[in-house]
Coordinates of C-alpha atoms and ligand atoms in Angstrom, one line a residue:
M1 CA 14.2 -11.9 14.4
E2 CA 13.6 -10.4 11.0
F3 CA 10.7 -7.6 10.6
I4 CA 9.9 -9.1 7.2
D5 CA 12.0 -12.1 6.2
L6 CA 12.3 -11.9 2.6
K7 CA 15.3 -14.5 2.9
A8 CA 13.1 -17.4 4.3
Q9 CA 10.6 -16.7 1.2
Y10 CA 13.6 -16.9 -1.5
R11 CA 14.9 -20.2 0.3
R12 CA 11.4 -21.4 -0.8
L13 CA 11.0 -19.9 -4.1
E14 CA 15.0 -20.2 -5.2
K15 CA 14.5 -23.0 -7.7
S16 CA 11.7 -21.3 -9.5
I17 CA 12.9 -17.6 -9.4
Q18 CA 16.5 -19.0 -10.7
T19 CA 14.8 -20.8 -13.3
R20 CA 12.7 -17.6 -14.6
L21 CA 15.3 -15.3 -14.0
N22 CA 17.8 -17.5 -16.1
K23 CA 15.3 -17.3 -18.9
V24 CA 15.5 -13.8 -18.8
M25 CA 19.0 -13.5 -19.1
Q26 CA 19.3 -16.2 -22.2
S27 CA 16.9 -14.5 -23.8
A28 CA 18.3 -10.6 -23.1
Q29 CA 14.9 -9.1 -23.2
F30 CA 15.1 -7.2 -20.3
I31 CA 12.9 -4.2 -21.5
M32 CA 9.1 -5.3 -22.3
G33 CA 10.4 -9.0 -22.5
P34 CA 7.6 -11.8 -23.0
E35 CA 7.4 -11.9 -19.0
V36 CA 6.0 -8.5 -18.5
E37 CA 3.0 -9.1 -20.7
E38 CA 2.6 -12.8 -18.8
L39 CA 2.5 -10.9 -15.3
E40 CA -0.1 -8.3 -16.5
S41 CA -2.5 -11.2 -17.9
A42 CA -1.9 -13.1 -14.5
L43 CA -2.7 -10.0 -12.4
A44 CA -5.5 -8.8 -14.1
A45 CA -6.9 -11.8 -14.0
R46 CA -6.4 -12.4 -10.6
V47 CA -7.9 -9.3 -9.7
G48 CA -10.7 -9.4 -12.3
A49 CA -10.1 -6.2 -14.0
Q50 CA -9.7 -5.7 -17.8
H51 CA -6.5 -4.2 -18.0
C52 CA -3.1 -4.2 -15.9
I53 CA -0.5 -1.8 -16.9
S54 CA 2.8 -2.8 -15.0
C55 CA 5.0 0.0 -14.1
A56 CA 8.2 0.7 -12.3
S57 CA 7.2 1.6 -8.7
G58 CA 3.8 2.2 -6.6
T59 CA 5.0 5.9 -6.7
D60 CA 4.9 5.8 -10.6
A61 CA 1.5 4.0 -10.8
L62 CA -0.2 6.9 -9.0
L63 CA 1.8 9.3 -11.1
L64 CA 0.5 7.4 -14.4
A65 CA -3.5 7.3 -13.0
L66 CA -3.2 11.0 -12.2
M67 CA -1.5 12.0 -15.5
T68 CA -3.9 9.8 -17.0
L69 CA -6.9 11.6 -15.8
G70 CA -5.4 15.0 -17.2
I71 CA -4.9 16.2 -13.5
G72 CA -2.7 19.3 -13.5
S73 CA -2.3 22.7 -11.9
E74 CA -5.1 24.4 -10.3
D75 CA -6.8 21.1 -9.6
E76 CA -7.6 19.6 -6.2
V77 CA -7.2 16.0 -5.3
I78 CA -8.6 14.6 -1.8
T79 CA -7.0 12.1 -0.2
S80 CA -6.0 11.0 3.4
P81 CA -3.2 12.4 5.5
F82 CA -2.3 9.2 7.1
T83 CA -0.2 7.7 4.5
F84 CA 3.3 7.0 3.2
I85 CA 4.1 10.6 1.5
A86 CA 4.0 9.2 -2.2
T87 CA 0.0 9.4 -2.2
G88 CA 0.2 13.3 -1.4
E89 CA 3.6 13.9 -3.2
M90 CA 2.5 12.7 -6.5
I91 CA -0.8 15.1 -6.5
A92 CA 1.5 17.9 -5.7
L93 CA 4.1 16.8 -8.2
I94 CA 1.6 16.9 -11.2
G95 CA 0.9 20.7 -9.9
A96 CA -2.3 19.6 -8.1
K97 CA -3.2 20.2 -4.5
P98 CA -3.9 17.6 -2.3
V99 CA -6.8 18.3 -0.2
F100 CA -6.8 16.0 3.1
V101 CA -9.7 14.5 4.8
D102 CA -9.2 12.7 8.5
I103 CA -9.2 9.2 8.9
D104 CA -11.4 6.7 10.6
S105 CA -9.9 6.2 14.0
R106 CA -10.4 2.5 13.8
T107 CA -9.6 1.6 10.2
Y108 CA -7.0 4.4 9.9
N109 CA -8.8 5.0 6.2
L110 CA -10.1 8.3 5.0
D111 CA -13.3 8.8 6.9
P112 CA -16.1 8.9 3.9
K113 CA -18.6 10.9 6.6
L114 CA -16.0 13.9 5.9
L115 CA -15.5 13.5 2.2
E116 CA -18.3 15.2 0.6
R117 CA -17.5 18.5 2.5
A118 CA -13.8 18.7 1.1
V119 CA -15.4 18.4 -2.6
T120 CA -15.0 21.8 -4.1
S121 CA -15.5 23.1 -7.9
R122 CA -11.7 22.2 -8.4
T123 CA -11.7 18.7 -7.3
R124 CA -10.9 16.4 -10.0
A125 CA -10.5 13.2 -8.2
I126 CA -10.3 11.5 -5.2
M127 CA -7.7 9.0 -3.8
P128 CA -8.2 6.8 -0.7
V129 CA -5.7 4.4 0.8
A130 CA -5.9 1.2 1.7
L131 CA -3.8 1.3 4.6
Y132 CA -2.0 -1.7 6.4
G133 CA -3.7 -3.7 3.7
Q134 CA -7.3 -2.9 4.6
C135 CA -9.2 -1.5 1.9
A136 CA -11.0 2.2 2.2
E137 CA -14.8 2.2 2.6
M138 CA -15.0 2.3 -1.6
D139 CA -19.0 1.7 -1.8
A140 CA -19.4 5.2 0.2
I141 CA -16.3 7.0 -1.5
N142 CA -17.3 6.1 -4.8
S143 CA -21.0 6.8 -4.1
V144 CA -19.8 10.7 -3.2
A145 CA -17.6 10.7 -6.3
A146 CA -20.2 9.8 -8.7
K147 CA -22.5 12.5 -7.1
H148 CA -19.8 14.8 -8.0
K149 CA -18.7 13.2 -11.3
L150 CA -15.4 12.4 -10.1
P151 CA -13.5 9.8 -10.9
V152 CA -11.7 7.6 -7.7
I153 CA -7.9 6.5 -7.8
E154 CA -7.3 3.7 -5.1
D155 CA -4.2 3.6 -3.7
A156 CA -3.5 0.1 -3.1
A157 CA 0.1 -0.1 -2.7
Q158 CA -0.3 -2.0 0.5
S159 CA -3.5 -4.1 -0.5
F160 CA -2.7 -6.1 -3.3
G161 CA -4.6 -9.5 -2.4
A162 CA -7.2 -7.6 -0.1
T163 CA -11.0 -7.9 -0.6
Y164 CA -13.7 -5.4 0.1
K165 CA -17.1 -7.2 0.0
G166 CA -15.7 -10.0 -1.8
R167 CA -14.1 -7.8 -4.2
Q168 CA -10.4 -7.5 -5.2
S169 CA -9.0 -4.4 -4.0
C170 CA -7.5 -2.9 -7.2
N171 CA -10.5 -3.4 -9.0
L172 CA -12.8 -1.0 -6.9
S173 CA -12.6 2.4 -8.8
A174 CA -11.8 4.0 -12.1
I175 CA -8.2 3.1 -11.5
G176 CA -6.4 1.4 -8.6
C177 CA -2.6 1.1 -8.3
T178 CA -0.7 -0.9 -6.4
S179 CA 3.2 -1.2 -5.4
F180 CA 5.5 -4.4 -5.5
F181 CA 8.2 -2.9 -3.2
P182 CA 9.9 -5.8 -1.7
S183 CA 8.2 -5.5 1.6
K184 CA 4.8 -5.5 -0.1
P185 CA 2.3 -8.4 0.4
L186 CA 3.3 -9.3 -3.5
G187 CA 6.7 -7.9 -3.5
C188 CA 9.6 -8.1 -6.3
Y189 CA 13.3 -7.9 -5.6
G190 CA 13.7 -4.1 -6.5
D191 CA 10.9 -1.5 -7.5
G192 CA 7.9 -2.4 -9.2
G193 CA 4.0 -1.4 -9.3
A194 CA 0.8 -1.7 -11.3
C195 CA -2.7 0.3 -12.5
F196 CA -5.8 -1.6 -12.8
T197 CA -8.7 -0.7 -15.0
N198 CA -11.7 -1.7 -16.7
D199 CA -11.8 1.6 -19.0
D200 CA -10.0 0.7 -22.3
Q201 CA -9.1 4.3 -23.3
L202 CA -7.7 5.0 -19.7
A203 CA -6.0 2.0 -20.2
A204 CA -4.3 2.9 -23.5
I205 CA -3.1 6.2 -22.4
M206 CA -1.5 4.6 -19.3
R207 CA 0.3 2.3 -21.5
Q208 CA 1.9 5.2 -23.6
T209 CA 2.3 7.2 -20.7
R210 CA 4.8 4.8 -18.9
N211 CA 6.5 4.3 -22.5
H212 CA 7.5 8.0 -22.9
G213 CA 4.0 8.6 -24.6
Q214 CA 4.7 6.3 -27.7
D215 CA 1.9 4.8 -29.4
G216 CA 4.6 3.2 -31.7
R217 CA 8.3 3.0 -32.1
Y218 CA 9.8 6.7 -31.8
H219 CA 6.2 8.0 -32.4
H220 CA 5.1 10.2 -29.2
V221 CA 1.6 11.2 -28.7
R222 CA 1.8 12.4 -25.6
L223 CA 3.9 13.4 -22.5
G224 CA 5.3 10.3 -20.6
F225 CA 8.4 8.9 -18.7
N226 CA 10.0 5.7 -18.4
G227 CA 7.8 4.1 -15.9
R228 CA 8.1 0.5 -17.2
L229 CA 8.8 -2.4 -14.8
D230 CA 11.7 -4.4 -15.8
T231 CA 11.4 -8.3 -17.2
M232 CA 13.8 -9.3 -14.2
Q233 CA 10.9 -7.9 -11.8
A234 CA 8.3 -9.5 -13.6
A235 CA 9.9 -12.9 -13.6
V236 CA 10.5 -12.6 -9.7
L237 CA 6.7 -11.6 -9.4
L238 CA 5.2 -14.5 -11.7
A239 CA 7.2 -16.9 -9.3
K240 CA 6.0 -15.3 -6.0
L241 CA 2.4 -15.2 -7.5
E242 CA 2.4 -19.0 -7.3
V243 CA 2.6 -18.9 -3.6
F244 CA 0.4 -15.6 -3.0
D245 CA -2.9 -16.8 -2.1
E246 CA -0.9 -19.5 0.5
E247 CA 1.0 -16.3 2.0
L248 CA -2.1 -14.5 2.4
R249 CA -3.6 -17.3 4.4
C250 CA -0.8 -17.1 6.7
R251 CA -0.6 -13.6 6.9
N252 CA -4.3 -14.0 7.9
E253 CA -3.8 -16.4 10.7
I254 CA -0.5 -14.7 12.3
A255 CA -2.6 -11.6 12.4
Q256 CA -5.8 -13.9 14.4
R257 CA -2.9 -15.3 16.4
Y258 CA -1.3 -11.9 17.4
S259 CA -5.0 -10.4 17.9
S260 CA -5.9 -13.1 20.1
M261 CA -2.6 -12.8 22.4
L262 CA -2.8 -9.2 22.7
G263 CA -6.5 -8.2 22.4
E264 CA -6.8 -7.8 26.1
A265 CA -3.5 -5.6 26.6
V266 CA -3.5 -3.4 23.7
C267 CA -5.3 -1.7 20.8
V268 CA -5.5 -4.7 17.9
P269 CA -6.3 -3.9 14.6
Y270 CA -9.9 -3.8 13.4
I271 CA -10.9 -5.1 10.2
E272 CA -14.6 -4.5 9.1
N273 CA -16.7 -7.5 8.4
H274 CA -17.0 -7.0 4.8
N275 CA -12.8 -6.9 4.6
Q276 CA -10.1 -9.2 4.3
S277 CA -6.9 -7.3 4.7
A278 CA -3.8 -8.2 2.9
W279 CA -1.9 -7.7 6.1
A280 CA 1.0 -5.5 4.6
Q281 CA 1.3 -4.4 8.5
Y282 CA 0.0 -5.7 11.7
T283 CA -0.2 -2.4 13.6
V284 CA -1.3 -2.0 17.2
R285 CA -1.6 1.6 19.0
V286 CA 0.1 1.9 22.4
P287 CA 0.7 4.5 25.2
N288 CA 4.3 5.6 25.3
R289 CA 5.4 4.3 22.3
A290 CA 9.3 5.4 22.1
E291 CA 9.6 3.7 25.3
V292 CA 7.6 0.4 24.4
Q293 CA 9.9 0.4 20.8
R294 CA 13.0 0.8 22.9
S295 CA 12.0 -2.1 25.1
L296 CA 11.3 -4.4 22.2
H297 CA 14.4 -3.4 20.6
E298 CA 16.1 -4.6 23.6
G299 CA 14.8 -7.5 23.5
G300 CA 15.8 -8.3 19.9
I301 CA 12.3 -7.3 18.4
P302 CA 12.2 -5.1 15.1
T303 CA 9.3 -2.5 15.0
A304 CA 8.7 0.1 12.7
V305 CA 6.4 3.2 12.8
H306 CA 4.0 3.7 9.7
Y307 CA 3.8 6.6 9.8
P308 CA 5.7 9.0 12.9
K309 CA 4.2 12.2 10.8
P310 CA 1.1 12.7 8.9
V311 CA 1.4 14.0 5.2
H312 CA 0.0 17.4 6.1
L313 CA 2.8 17.9 8.7
Q314 CA 5.6 17.4 6.6
P315 CA 8.3 20.0 5.8
V316 CA 7.5 19.7 2.1
F317 CA 4.1 20.8 2.4
A318 CA 4.3 23.8 4.6
N319 CA 2.9 25.5 1.9
L320 CA -0.3 24.4 2.4
R321 CA -0.4 26.0 5.8
L322 CA -2.2 23.3 7.6
S323 CA -1.1 23.4 11.1
E324 CA -0.9 21.0 14.0
G325 CA -4.9 20.0 15.0
S326 CA -6.1 20.1 11.1
F327 CA -6.4 16.6 11.3
P328 CA -6.6 15.5 14.7
I329 CA -7.5 11.6 14.1
S330 CA -4.6 11.3 11.8
E331 CA -2.3 12.9 14.3
K332 CA -3.1 10.8 17.4
A333 CA -2.7 7.9 15.2
S334 CA 1.0 9.1 14.1
E335 CA 1.9 9.3 18.0
E336 CA 0.6 6.0 18.8
V337 CA 0.9 3.1 15.9
L338 CA 3.3 0.5 16.4
S339 CA 3.9 -2.1 13.6
L340 CA 5.1 -5.7 14.7
P341 CA 6.8 -8.1 12.5
M342 CA 4.6 -9.8 10.0
H343 CA 5.5 -12.1 7.5
P344 CA 4.1 -15.5 6.2
Y345 CA 7.3 -17.6 7.5
M346 CA 6.7 -16.2 11.0
S347 CA 7.1 -19.2 13.4
Q348 CA 4.7 -19.8 16.1
S349 CA 7.5 -19.3 18.8
D350 CA 8.8 -15.7 17.1
L351 CA 5.0 -14.9 17.3
A352 CA 4.5 -15.9 21.3
N353 CA 8.1 -13.9 21.8
V354 CA 6.7 -10.9 20.1
A355 CA 3.5 -11.0 21.8
N356 CA 5.3 -11.6 25.4
A357 CA 7.6 -8.9 24.9
L358 CA 5.0 -6.8 24.1
R359 CA 2.9 -7.7 26.9
N360 CA 6.0 -7.1 29.4
A361 CA 6.9 -3.9 27.5
L362 CA 3.3 -2.6 28.2
N363 CA 3.6 -3.4 31.8
S364 CA 6.8 -1.9 32.8
V365 CA 5.8 1.1 30.8
V366 CA 2.6 1.2 32.8
S367 CA 4.7 0.4 36.4
L368 CA 6.7 3.2 35.4
E369 CA 4.3 5.8 34.9
L370 CA 2.6 4.6 38.1
R371 CA 5.9 5.1 40.2
Ligands
LIG1 C1 0.0 4.1 0.7 C2 1.5 3.9 -0.4 N1 1.2 4.8 -1.6 C3 2.2 4.7 -2.1 C4 3.4 3.8 -2.1 C5 4.5 3.9 -2.7 O1 5.0 2.7 -3.9 P1 6.6 2.4 -3.8 O2 7.1 2.5 -2.7 O3 6.4 1.2 -4.9 O4 7.0 3.6 -5.3 C6 3.6 3.2 -1.0 C7 4.9 2.2 -0.5 O5 5.3 2.3 0.4 C8 2.8 3.2 0.1 O6 2.8 2.5 1.1

């Protein structure tokens, strides 16, 4: 069994992906070919944003957003400590200080109730993450941001396709950033990402920044970098976009089935009524995770932990002097979360096998503890 079965998706889309890739190879427009613009228009339309600026990865999307807002040394950016390293990493890479706010224990997203007290005179932006595919409480976050005149950057690397109160993730704040890493809900065949905005000026700066700060050929008006999405990846994404809505429906059905099979046995994902998750991950919480994971592995069931160590406790952030206990909800989550196989091509029998194996693993862990 695969954790995410990209091969099954390829078998389905082989013809259209091959046709599109062949076209790129025949045209030899590997950098900024017409497919890049076609993809940007399609993605902007899907999200309902004025602008989509594609780029080389989700990490670059965050970097582009932060650079475009002019954030740098002496500045602070508020974010979640329970995320992939890139979120805090890009804040620190541009010389700013990541300021963490603990998460809500049910959604794993930045807790807006704790947000305001983290704002200081140095705060320059708020960067919530849509973990596992579910948007953070964007209205509450945006209203704190508006009060302090701060831009919000949504780290929507895991939530392309999700909705919040009927609005699309990536279009819920000043800038939305997503990732097309292969295992993401909309993934390419390498690295890729995109920023979305409704602000013409921010869009223009992001377009320049991802291409060495150029406003015309070999005329550089700002510092930038090589952060372009390549044409081959755009071609793959255009093919995958055709089936994306159907895949989202399948992911959602699989998540519902998992939850009905496992709800009694384990803490299953909690999705707010006003949210629709893109189900980048289906993540449960289990006691004695290492044992449960080992037992599943022995039964041929792959699992993953997103993420075993919160960002504030990573060695790279030792300089922030945030000890254990600083963000207890994130720390507890990092000890208990376990992601199960989740992809749109999962069969009913695989789903049932995972659910049964997890129930058995939990029973044996509990009986071991009782001995
Ligand atoms: C929350 C979050 N932010 C940022 C990233 C970075 O995206 P990429 O791997 O495309 O650089 C990821 C990727 O896993 C992510 O999950």
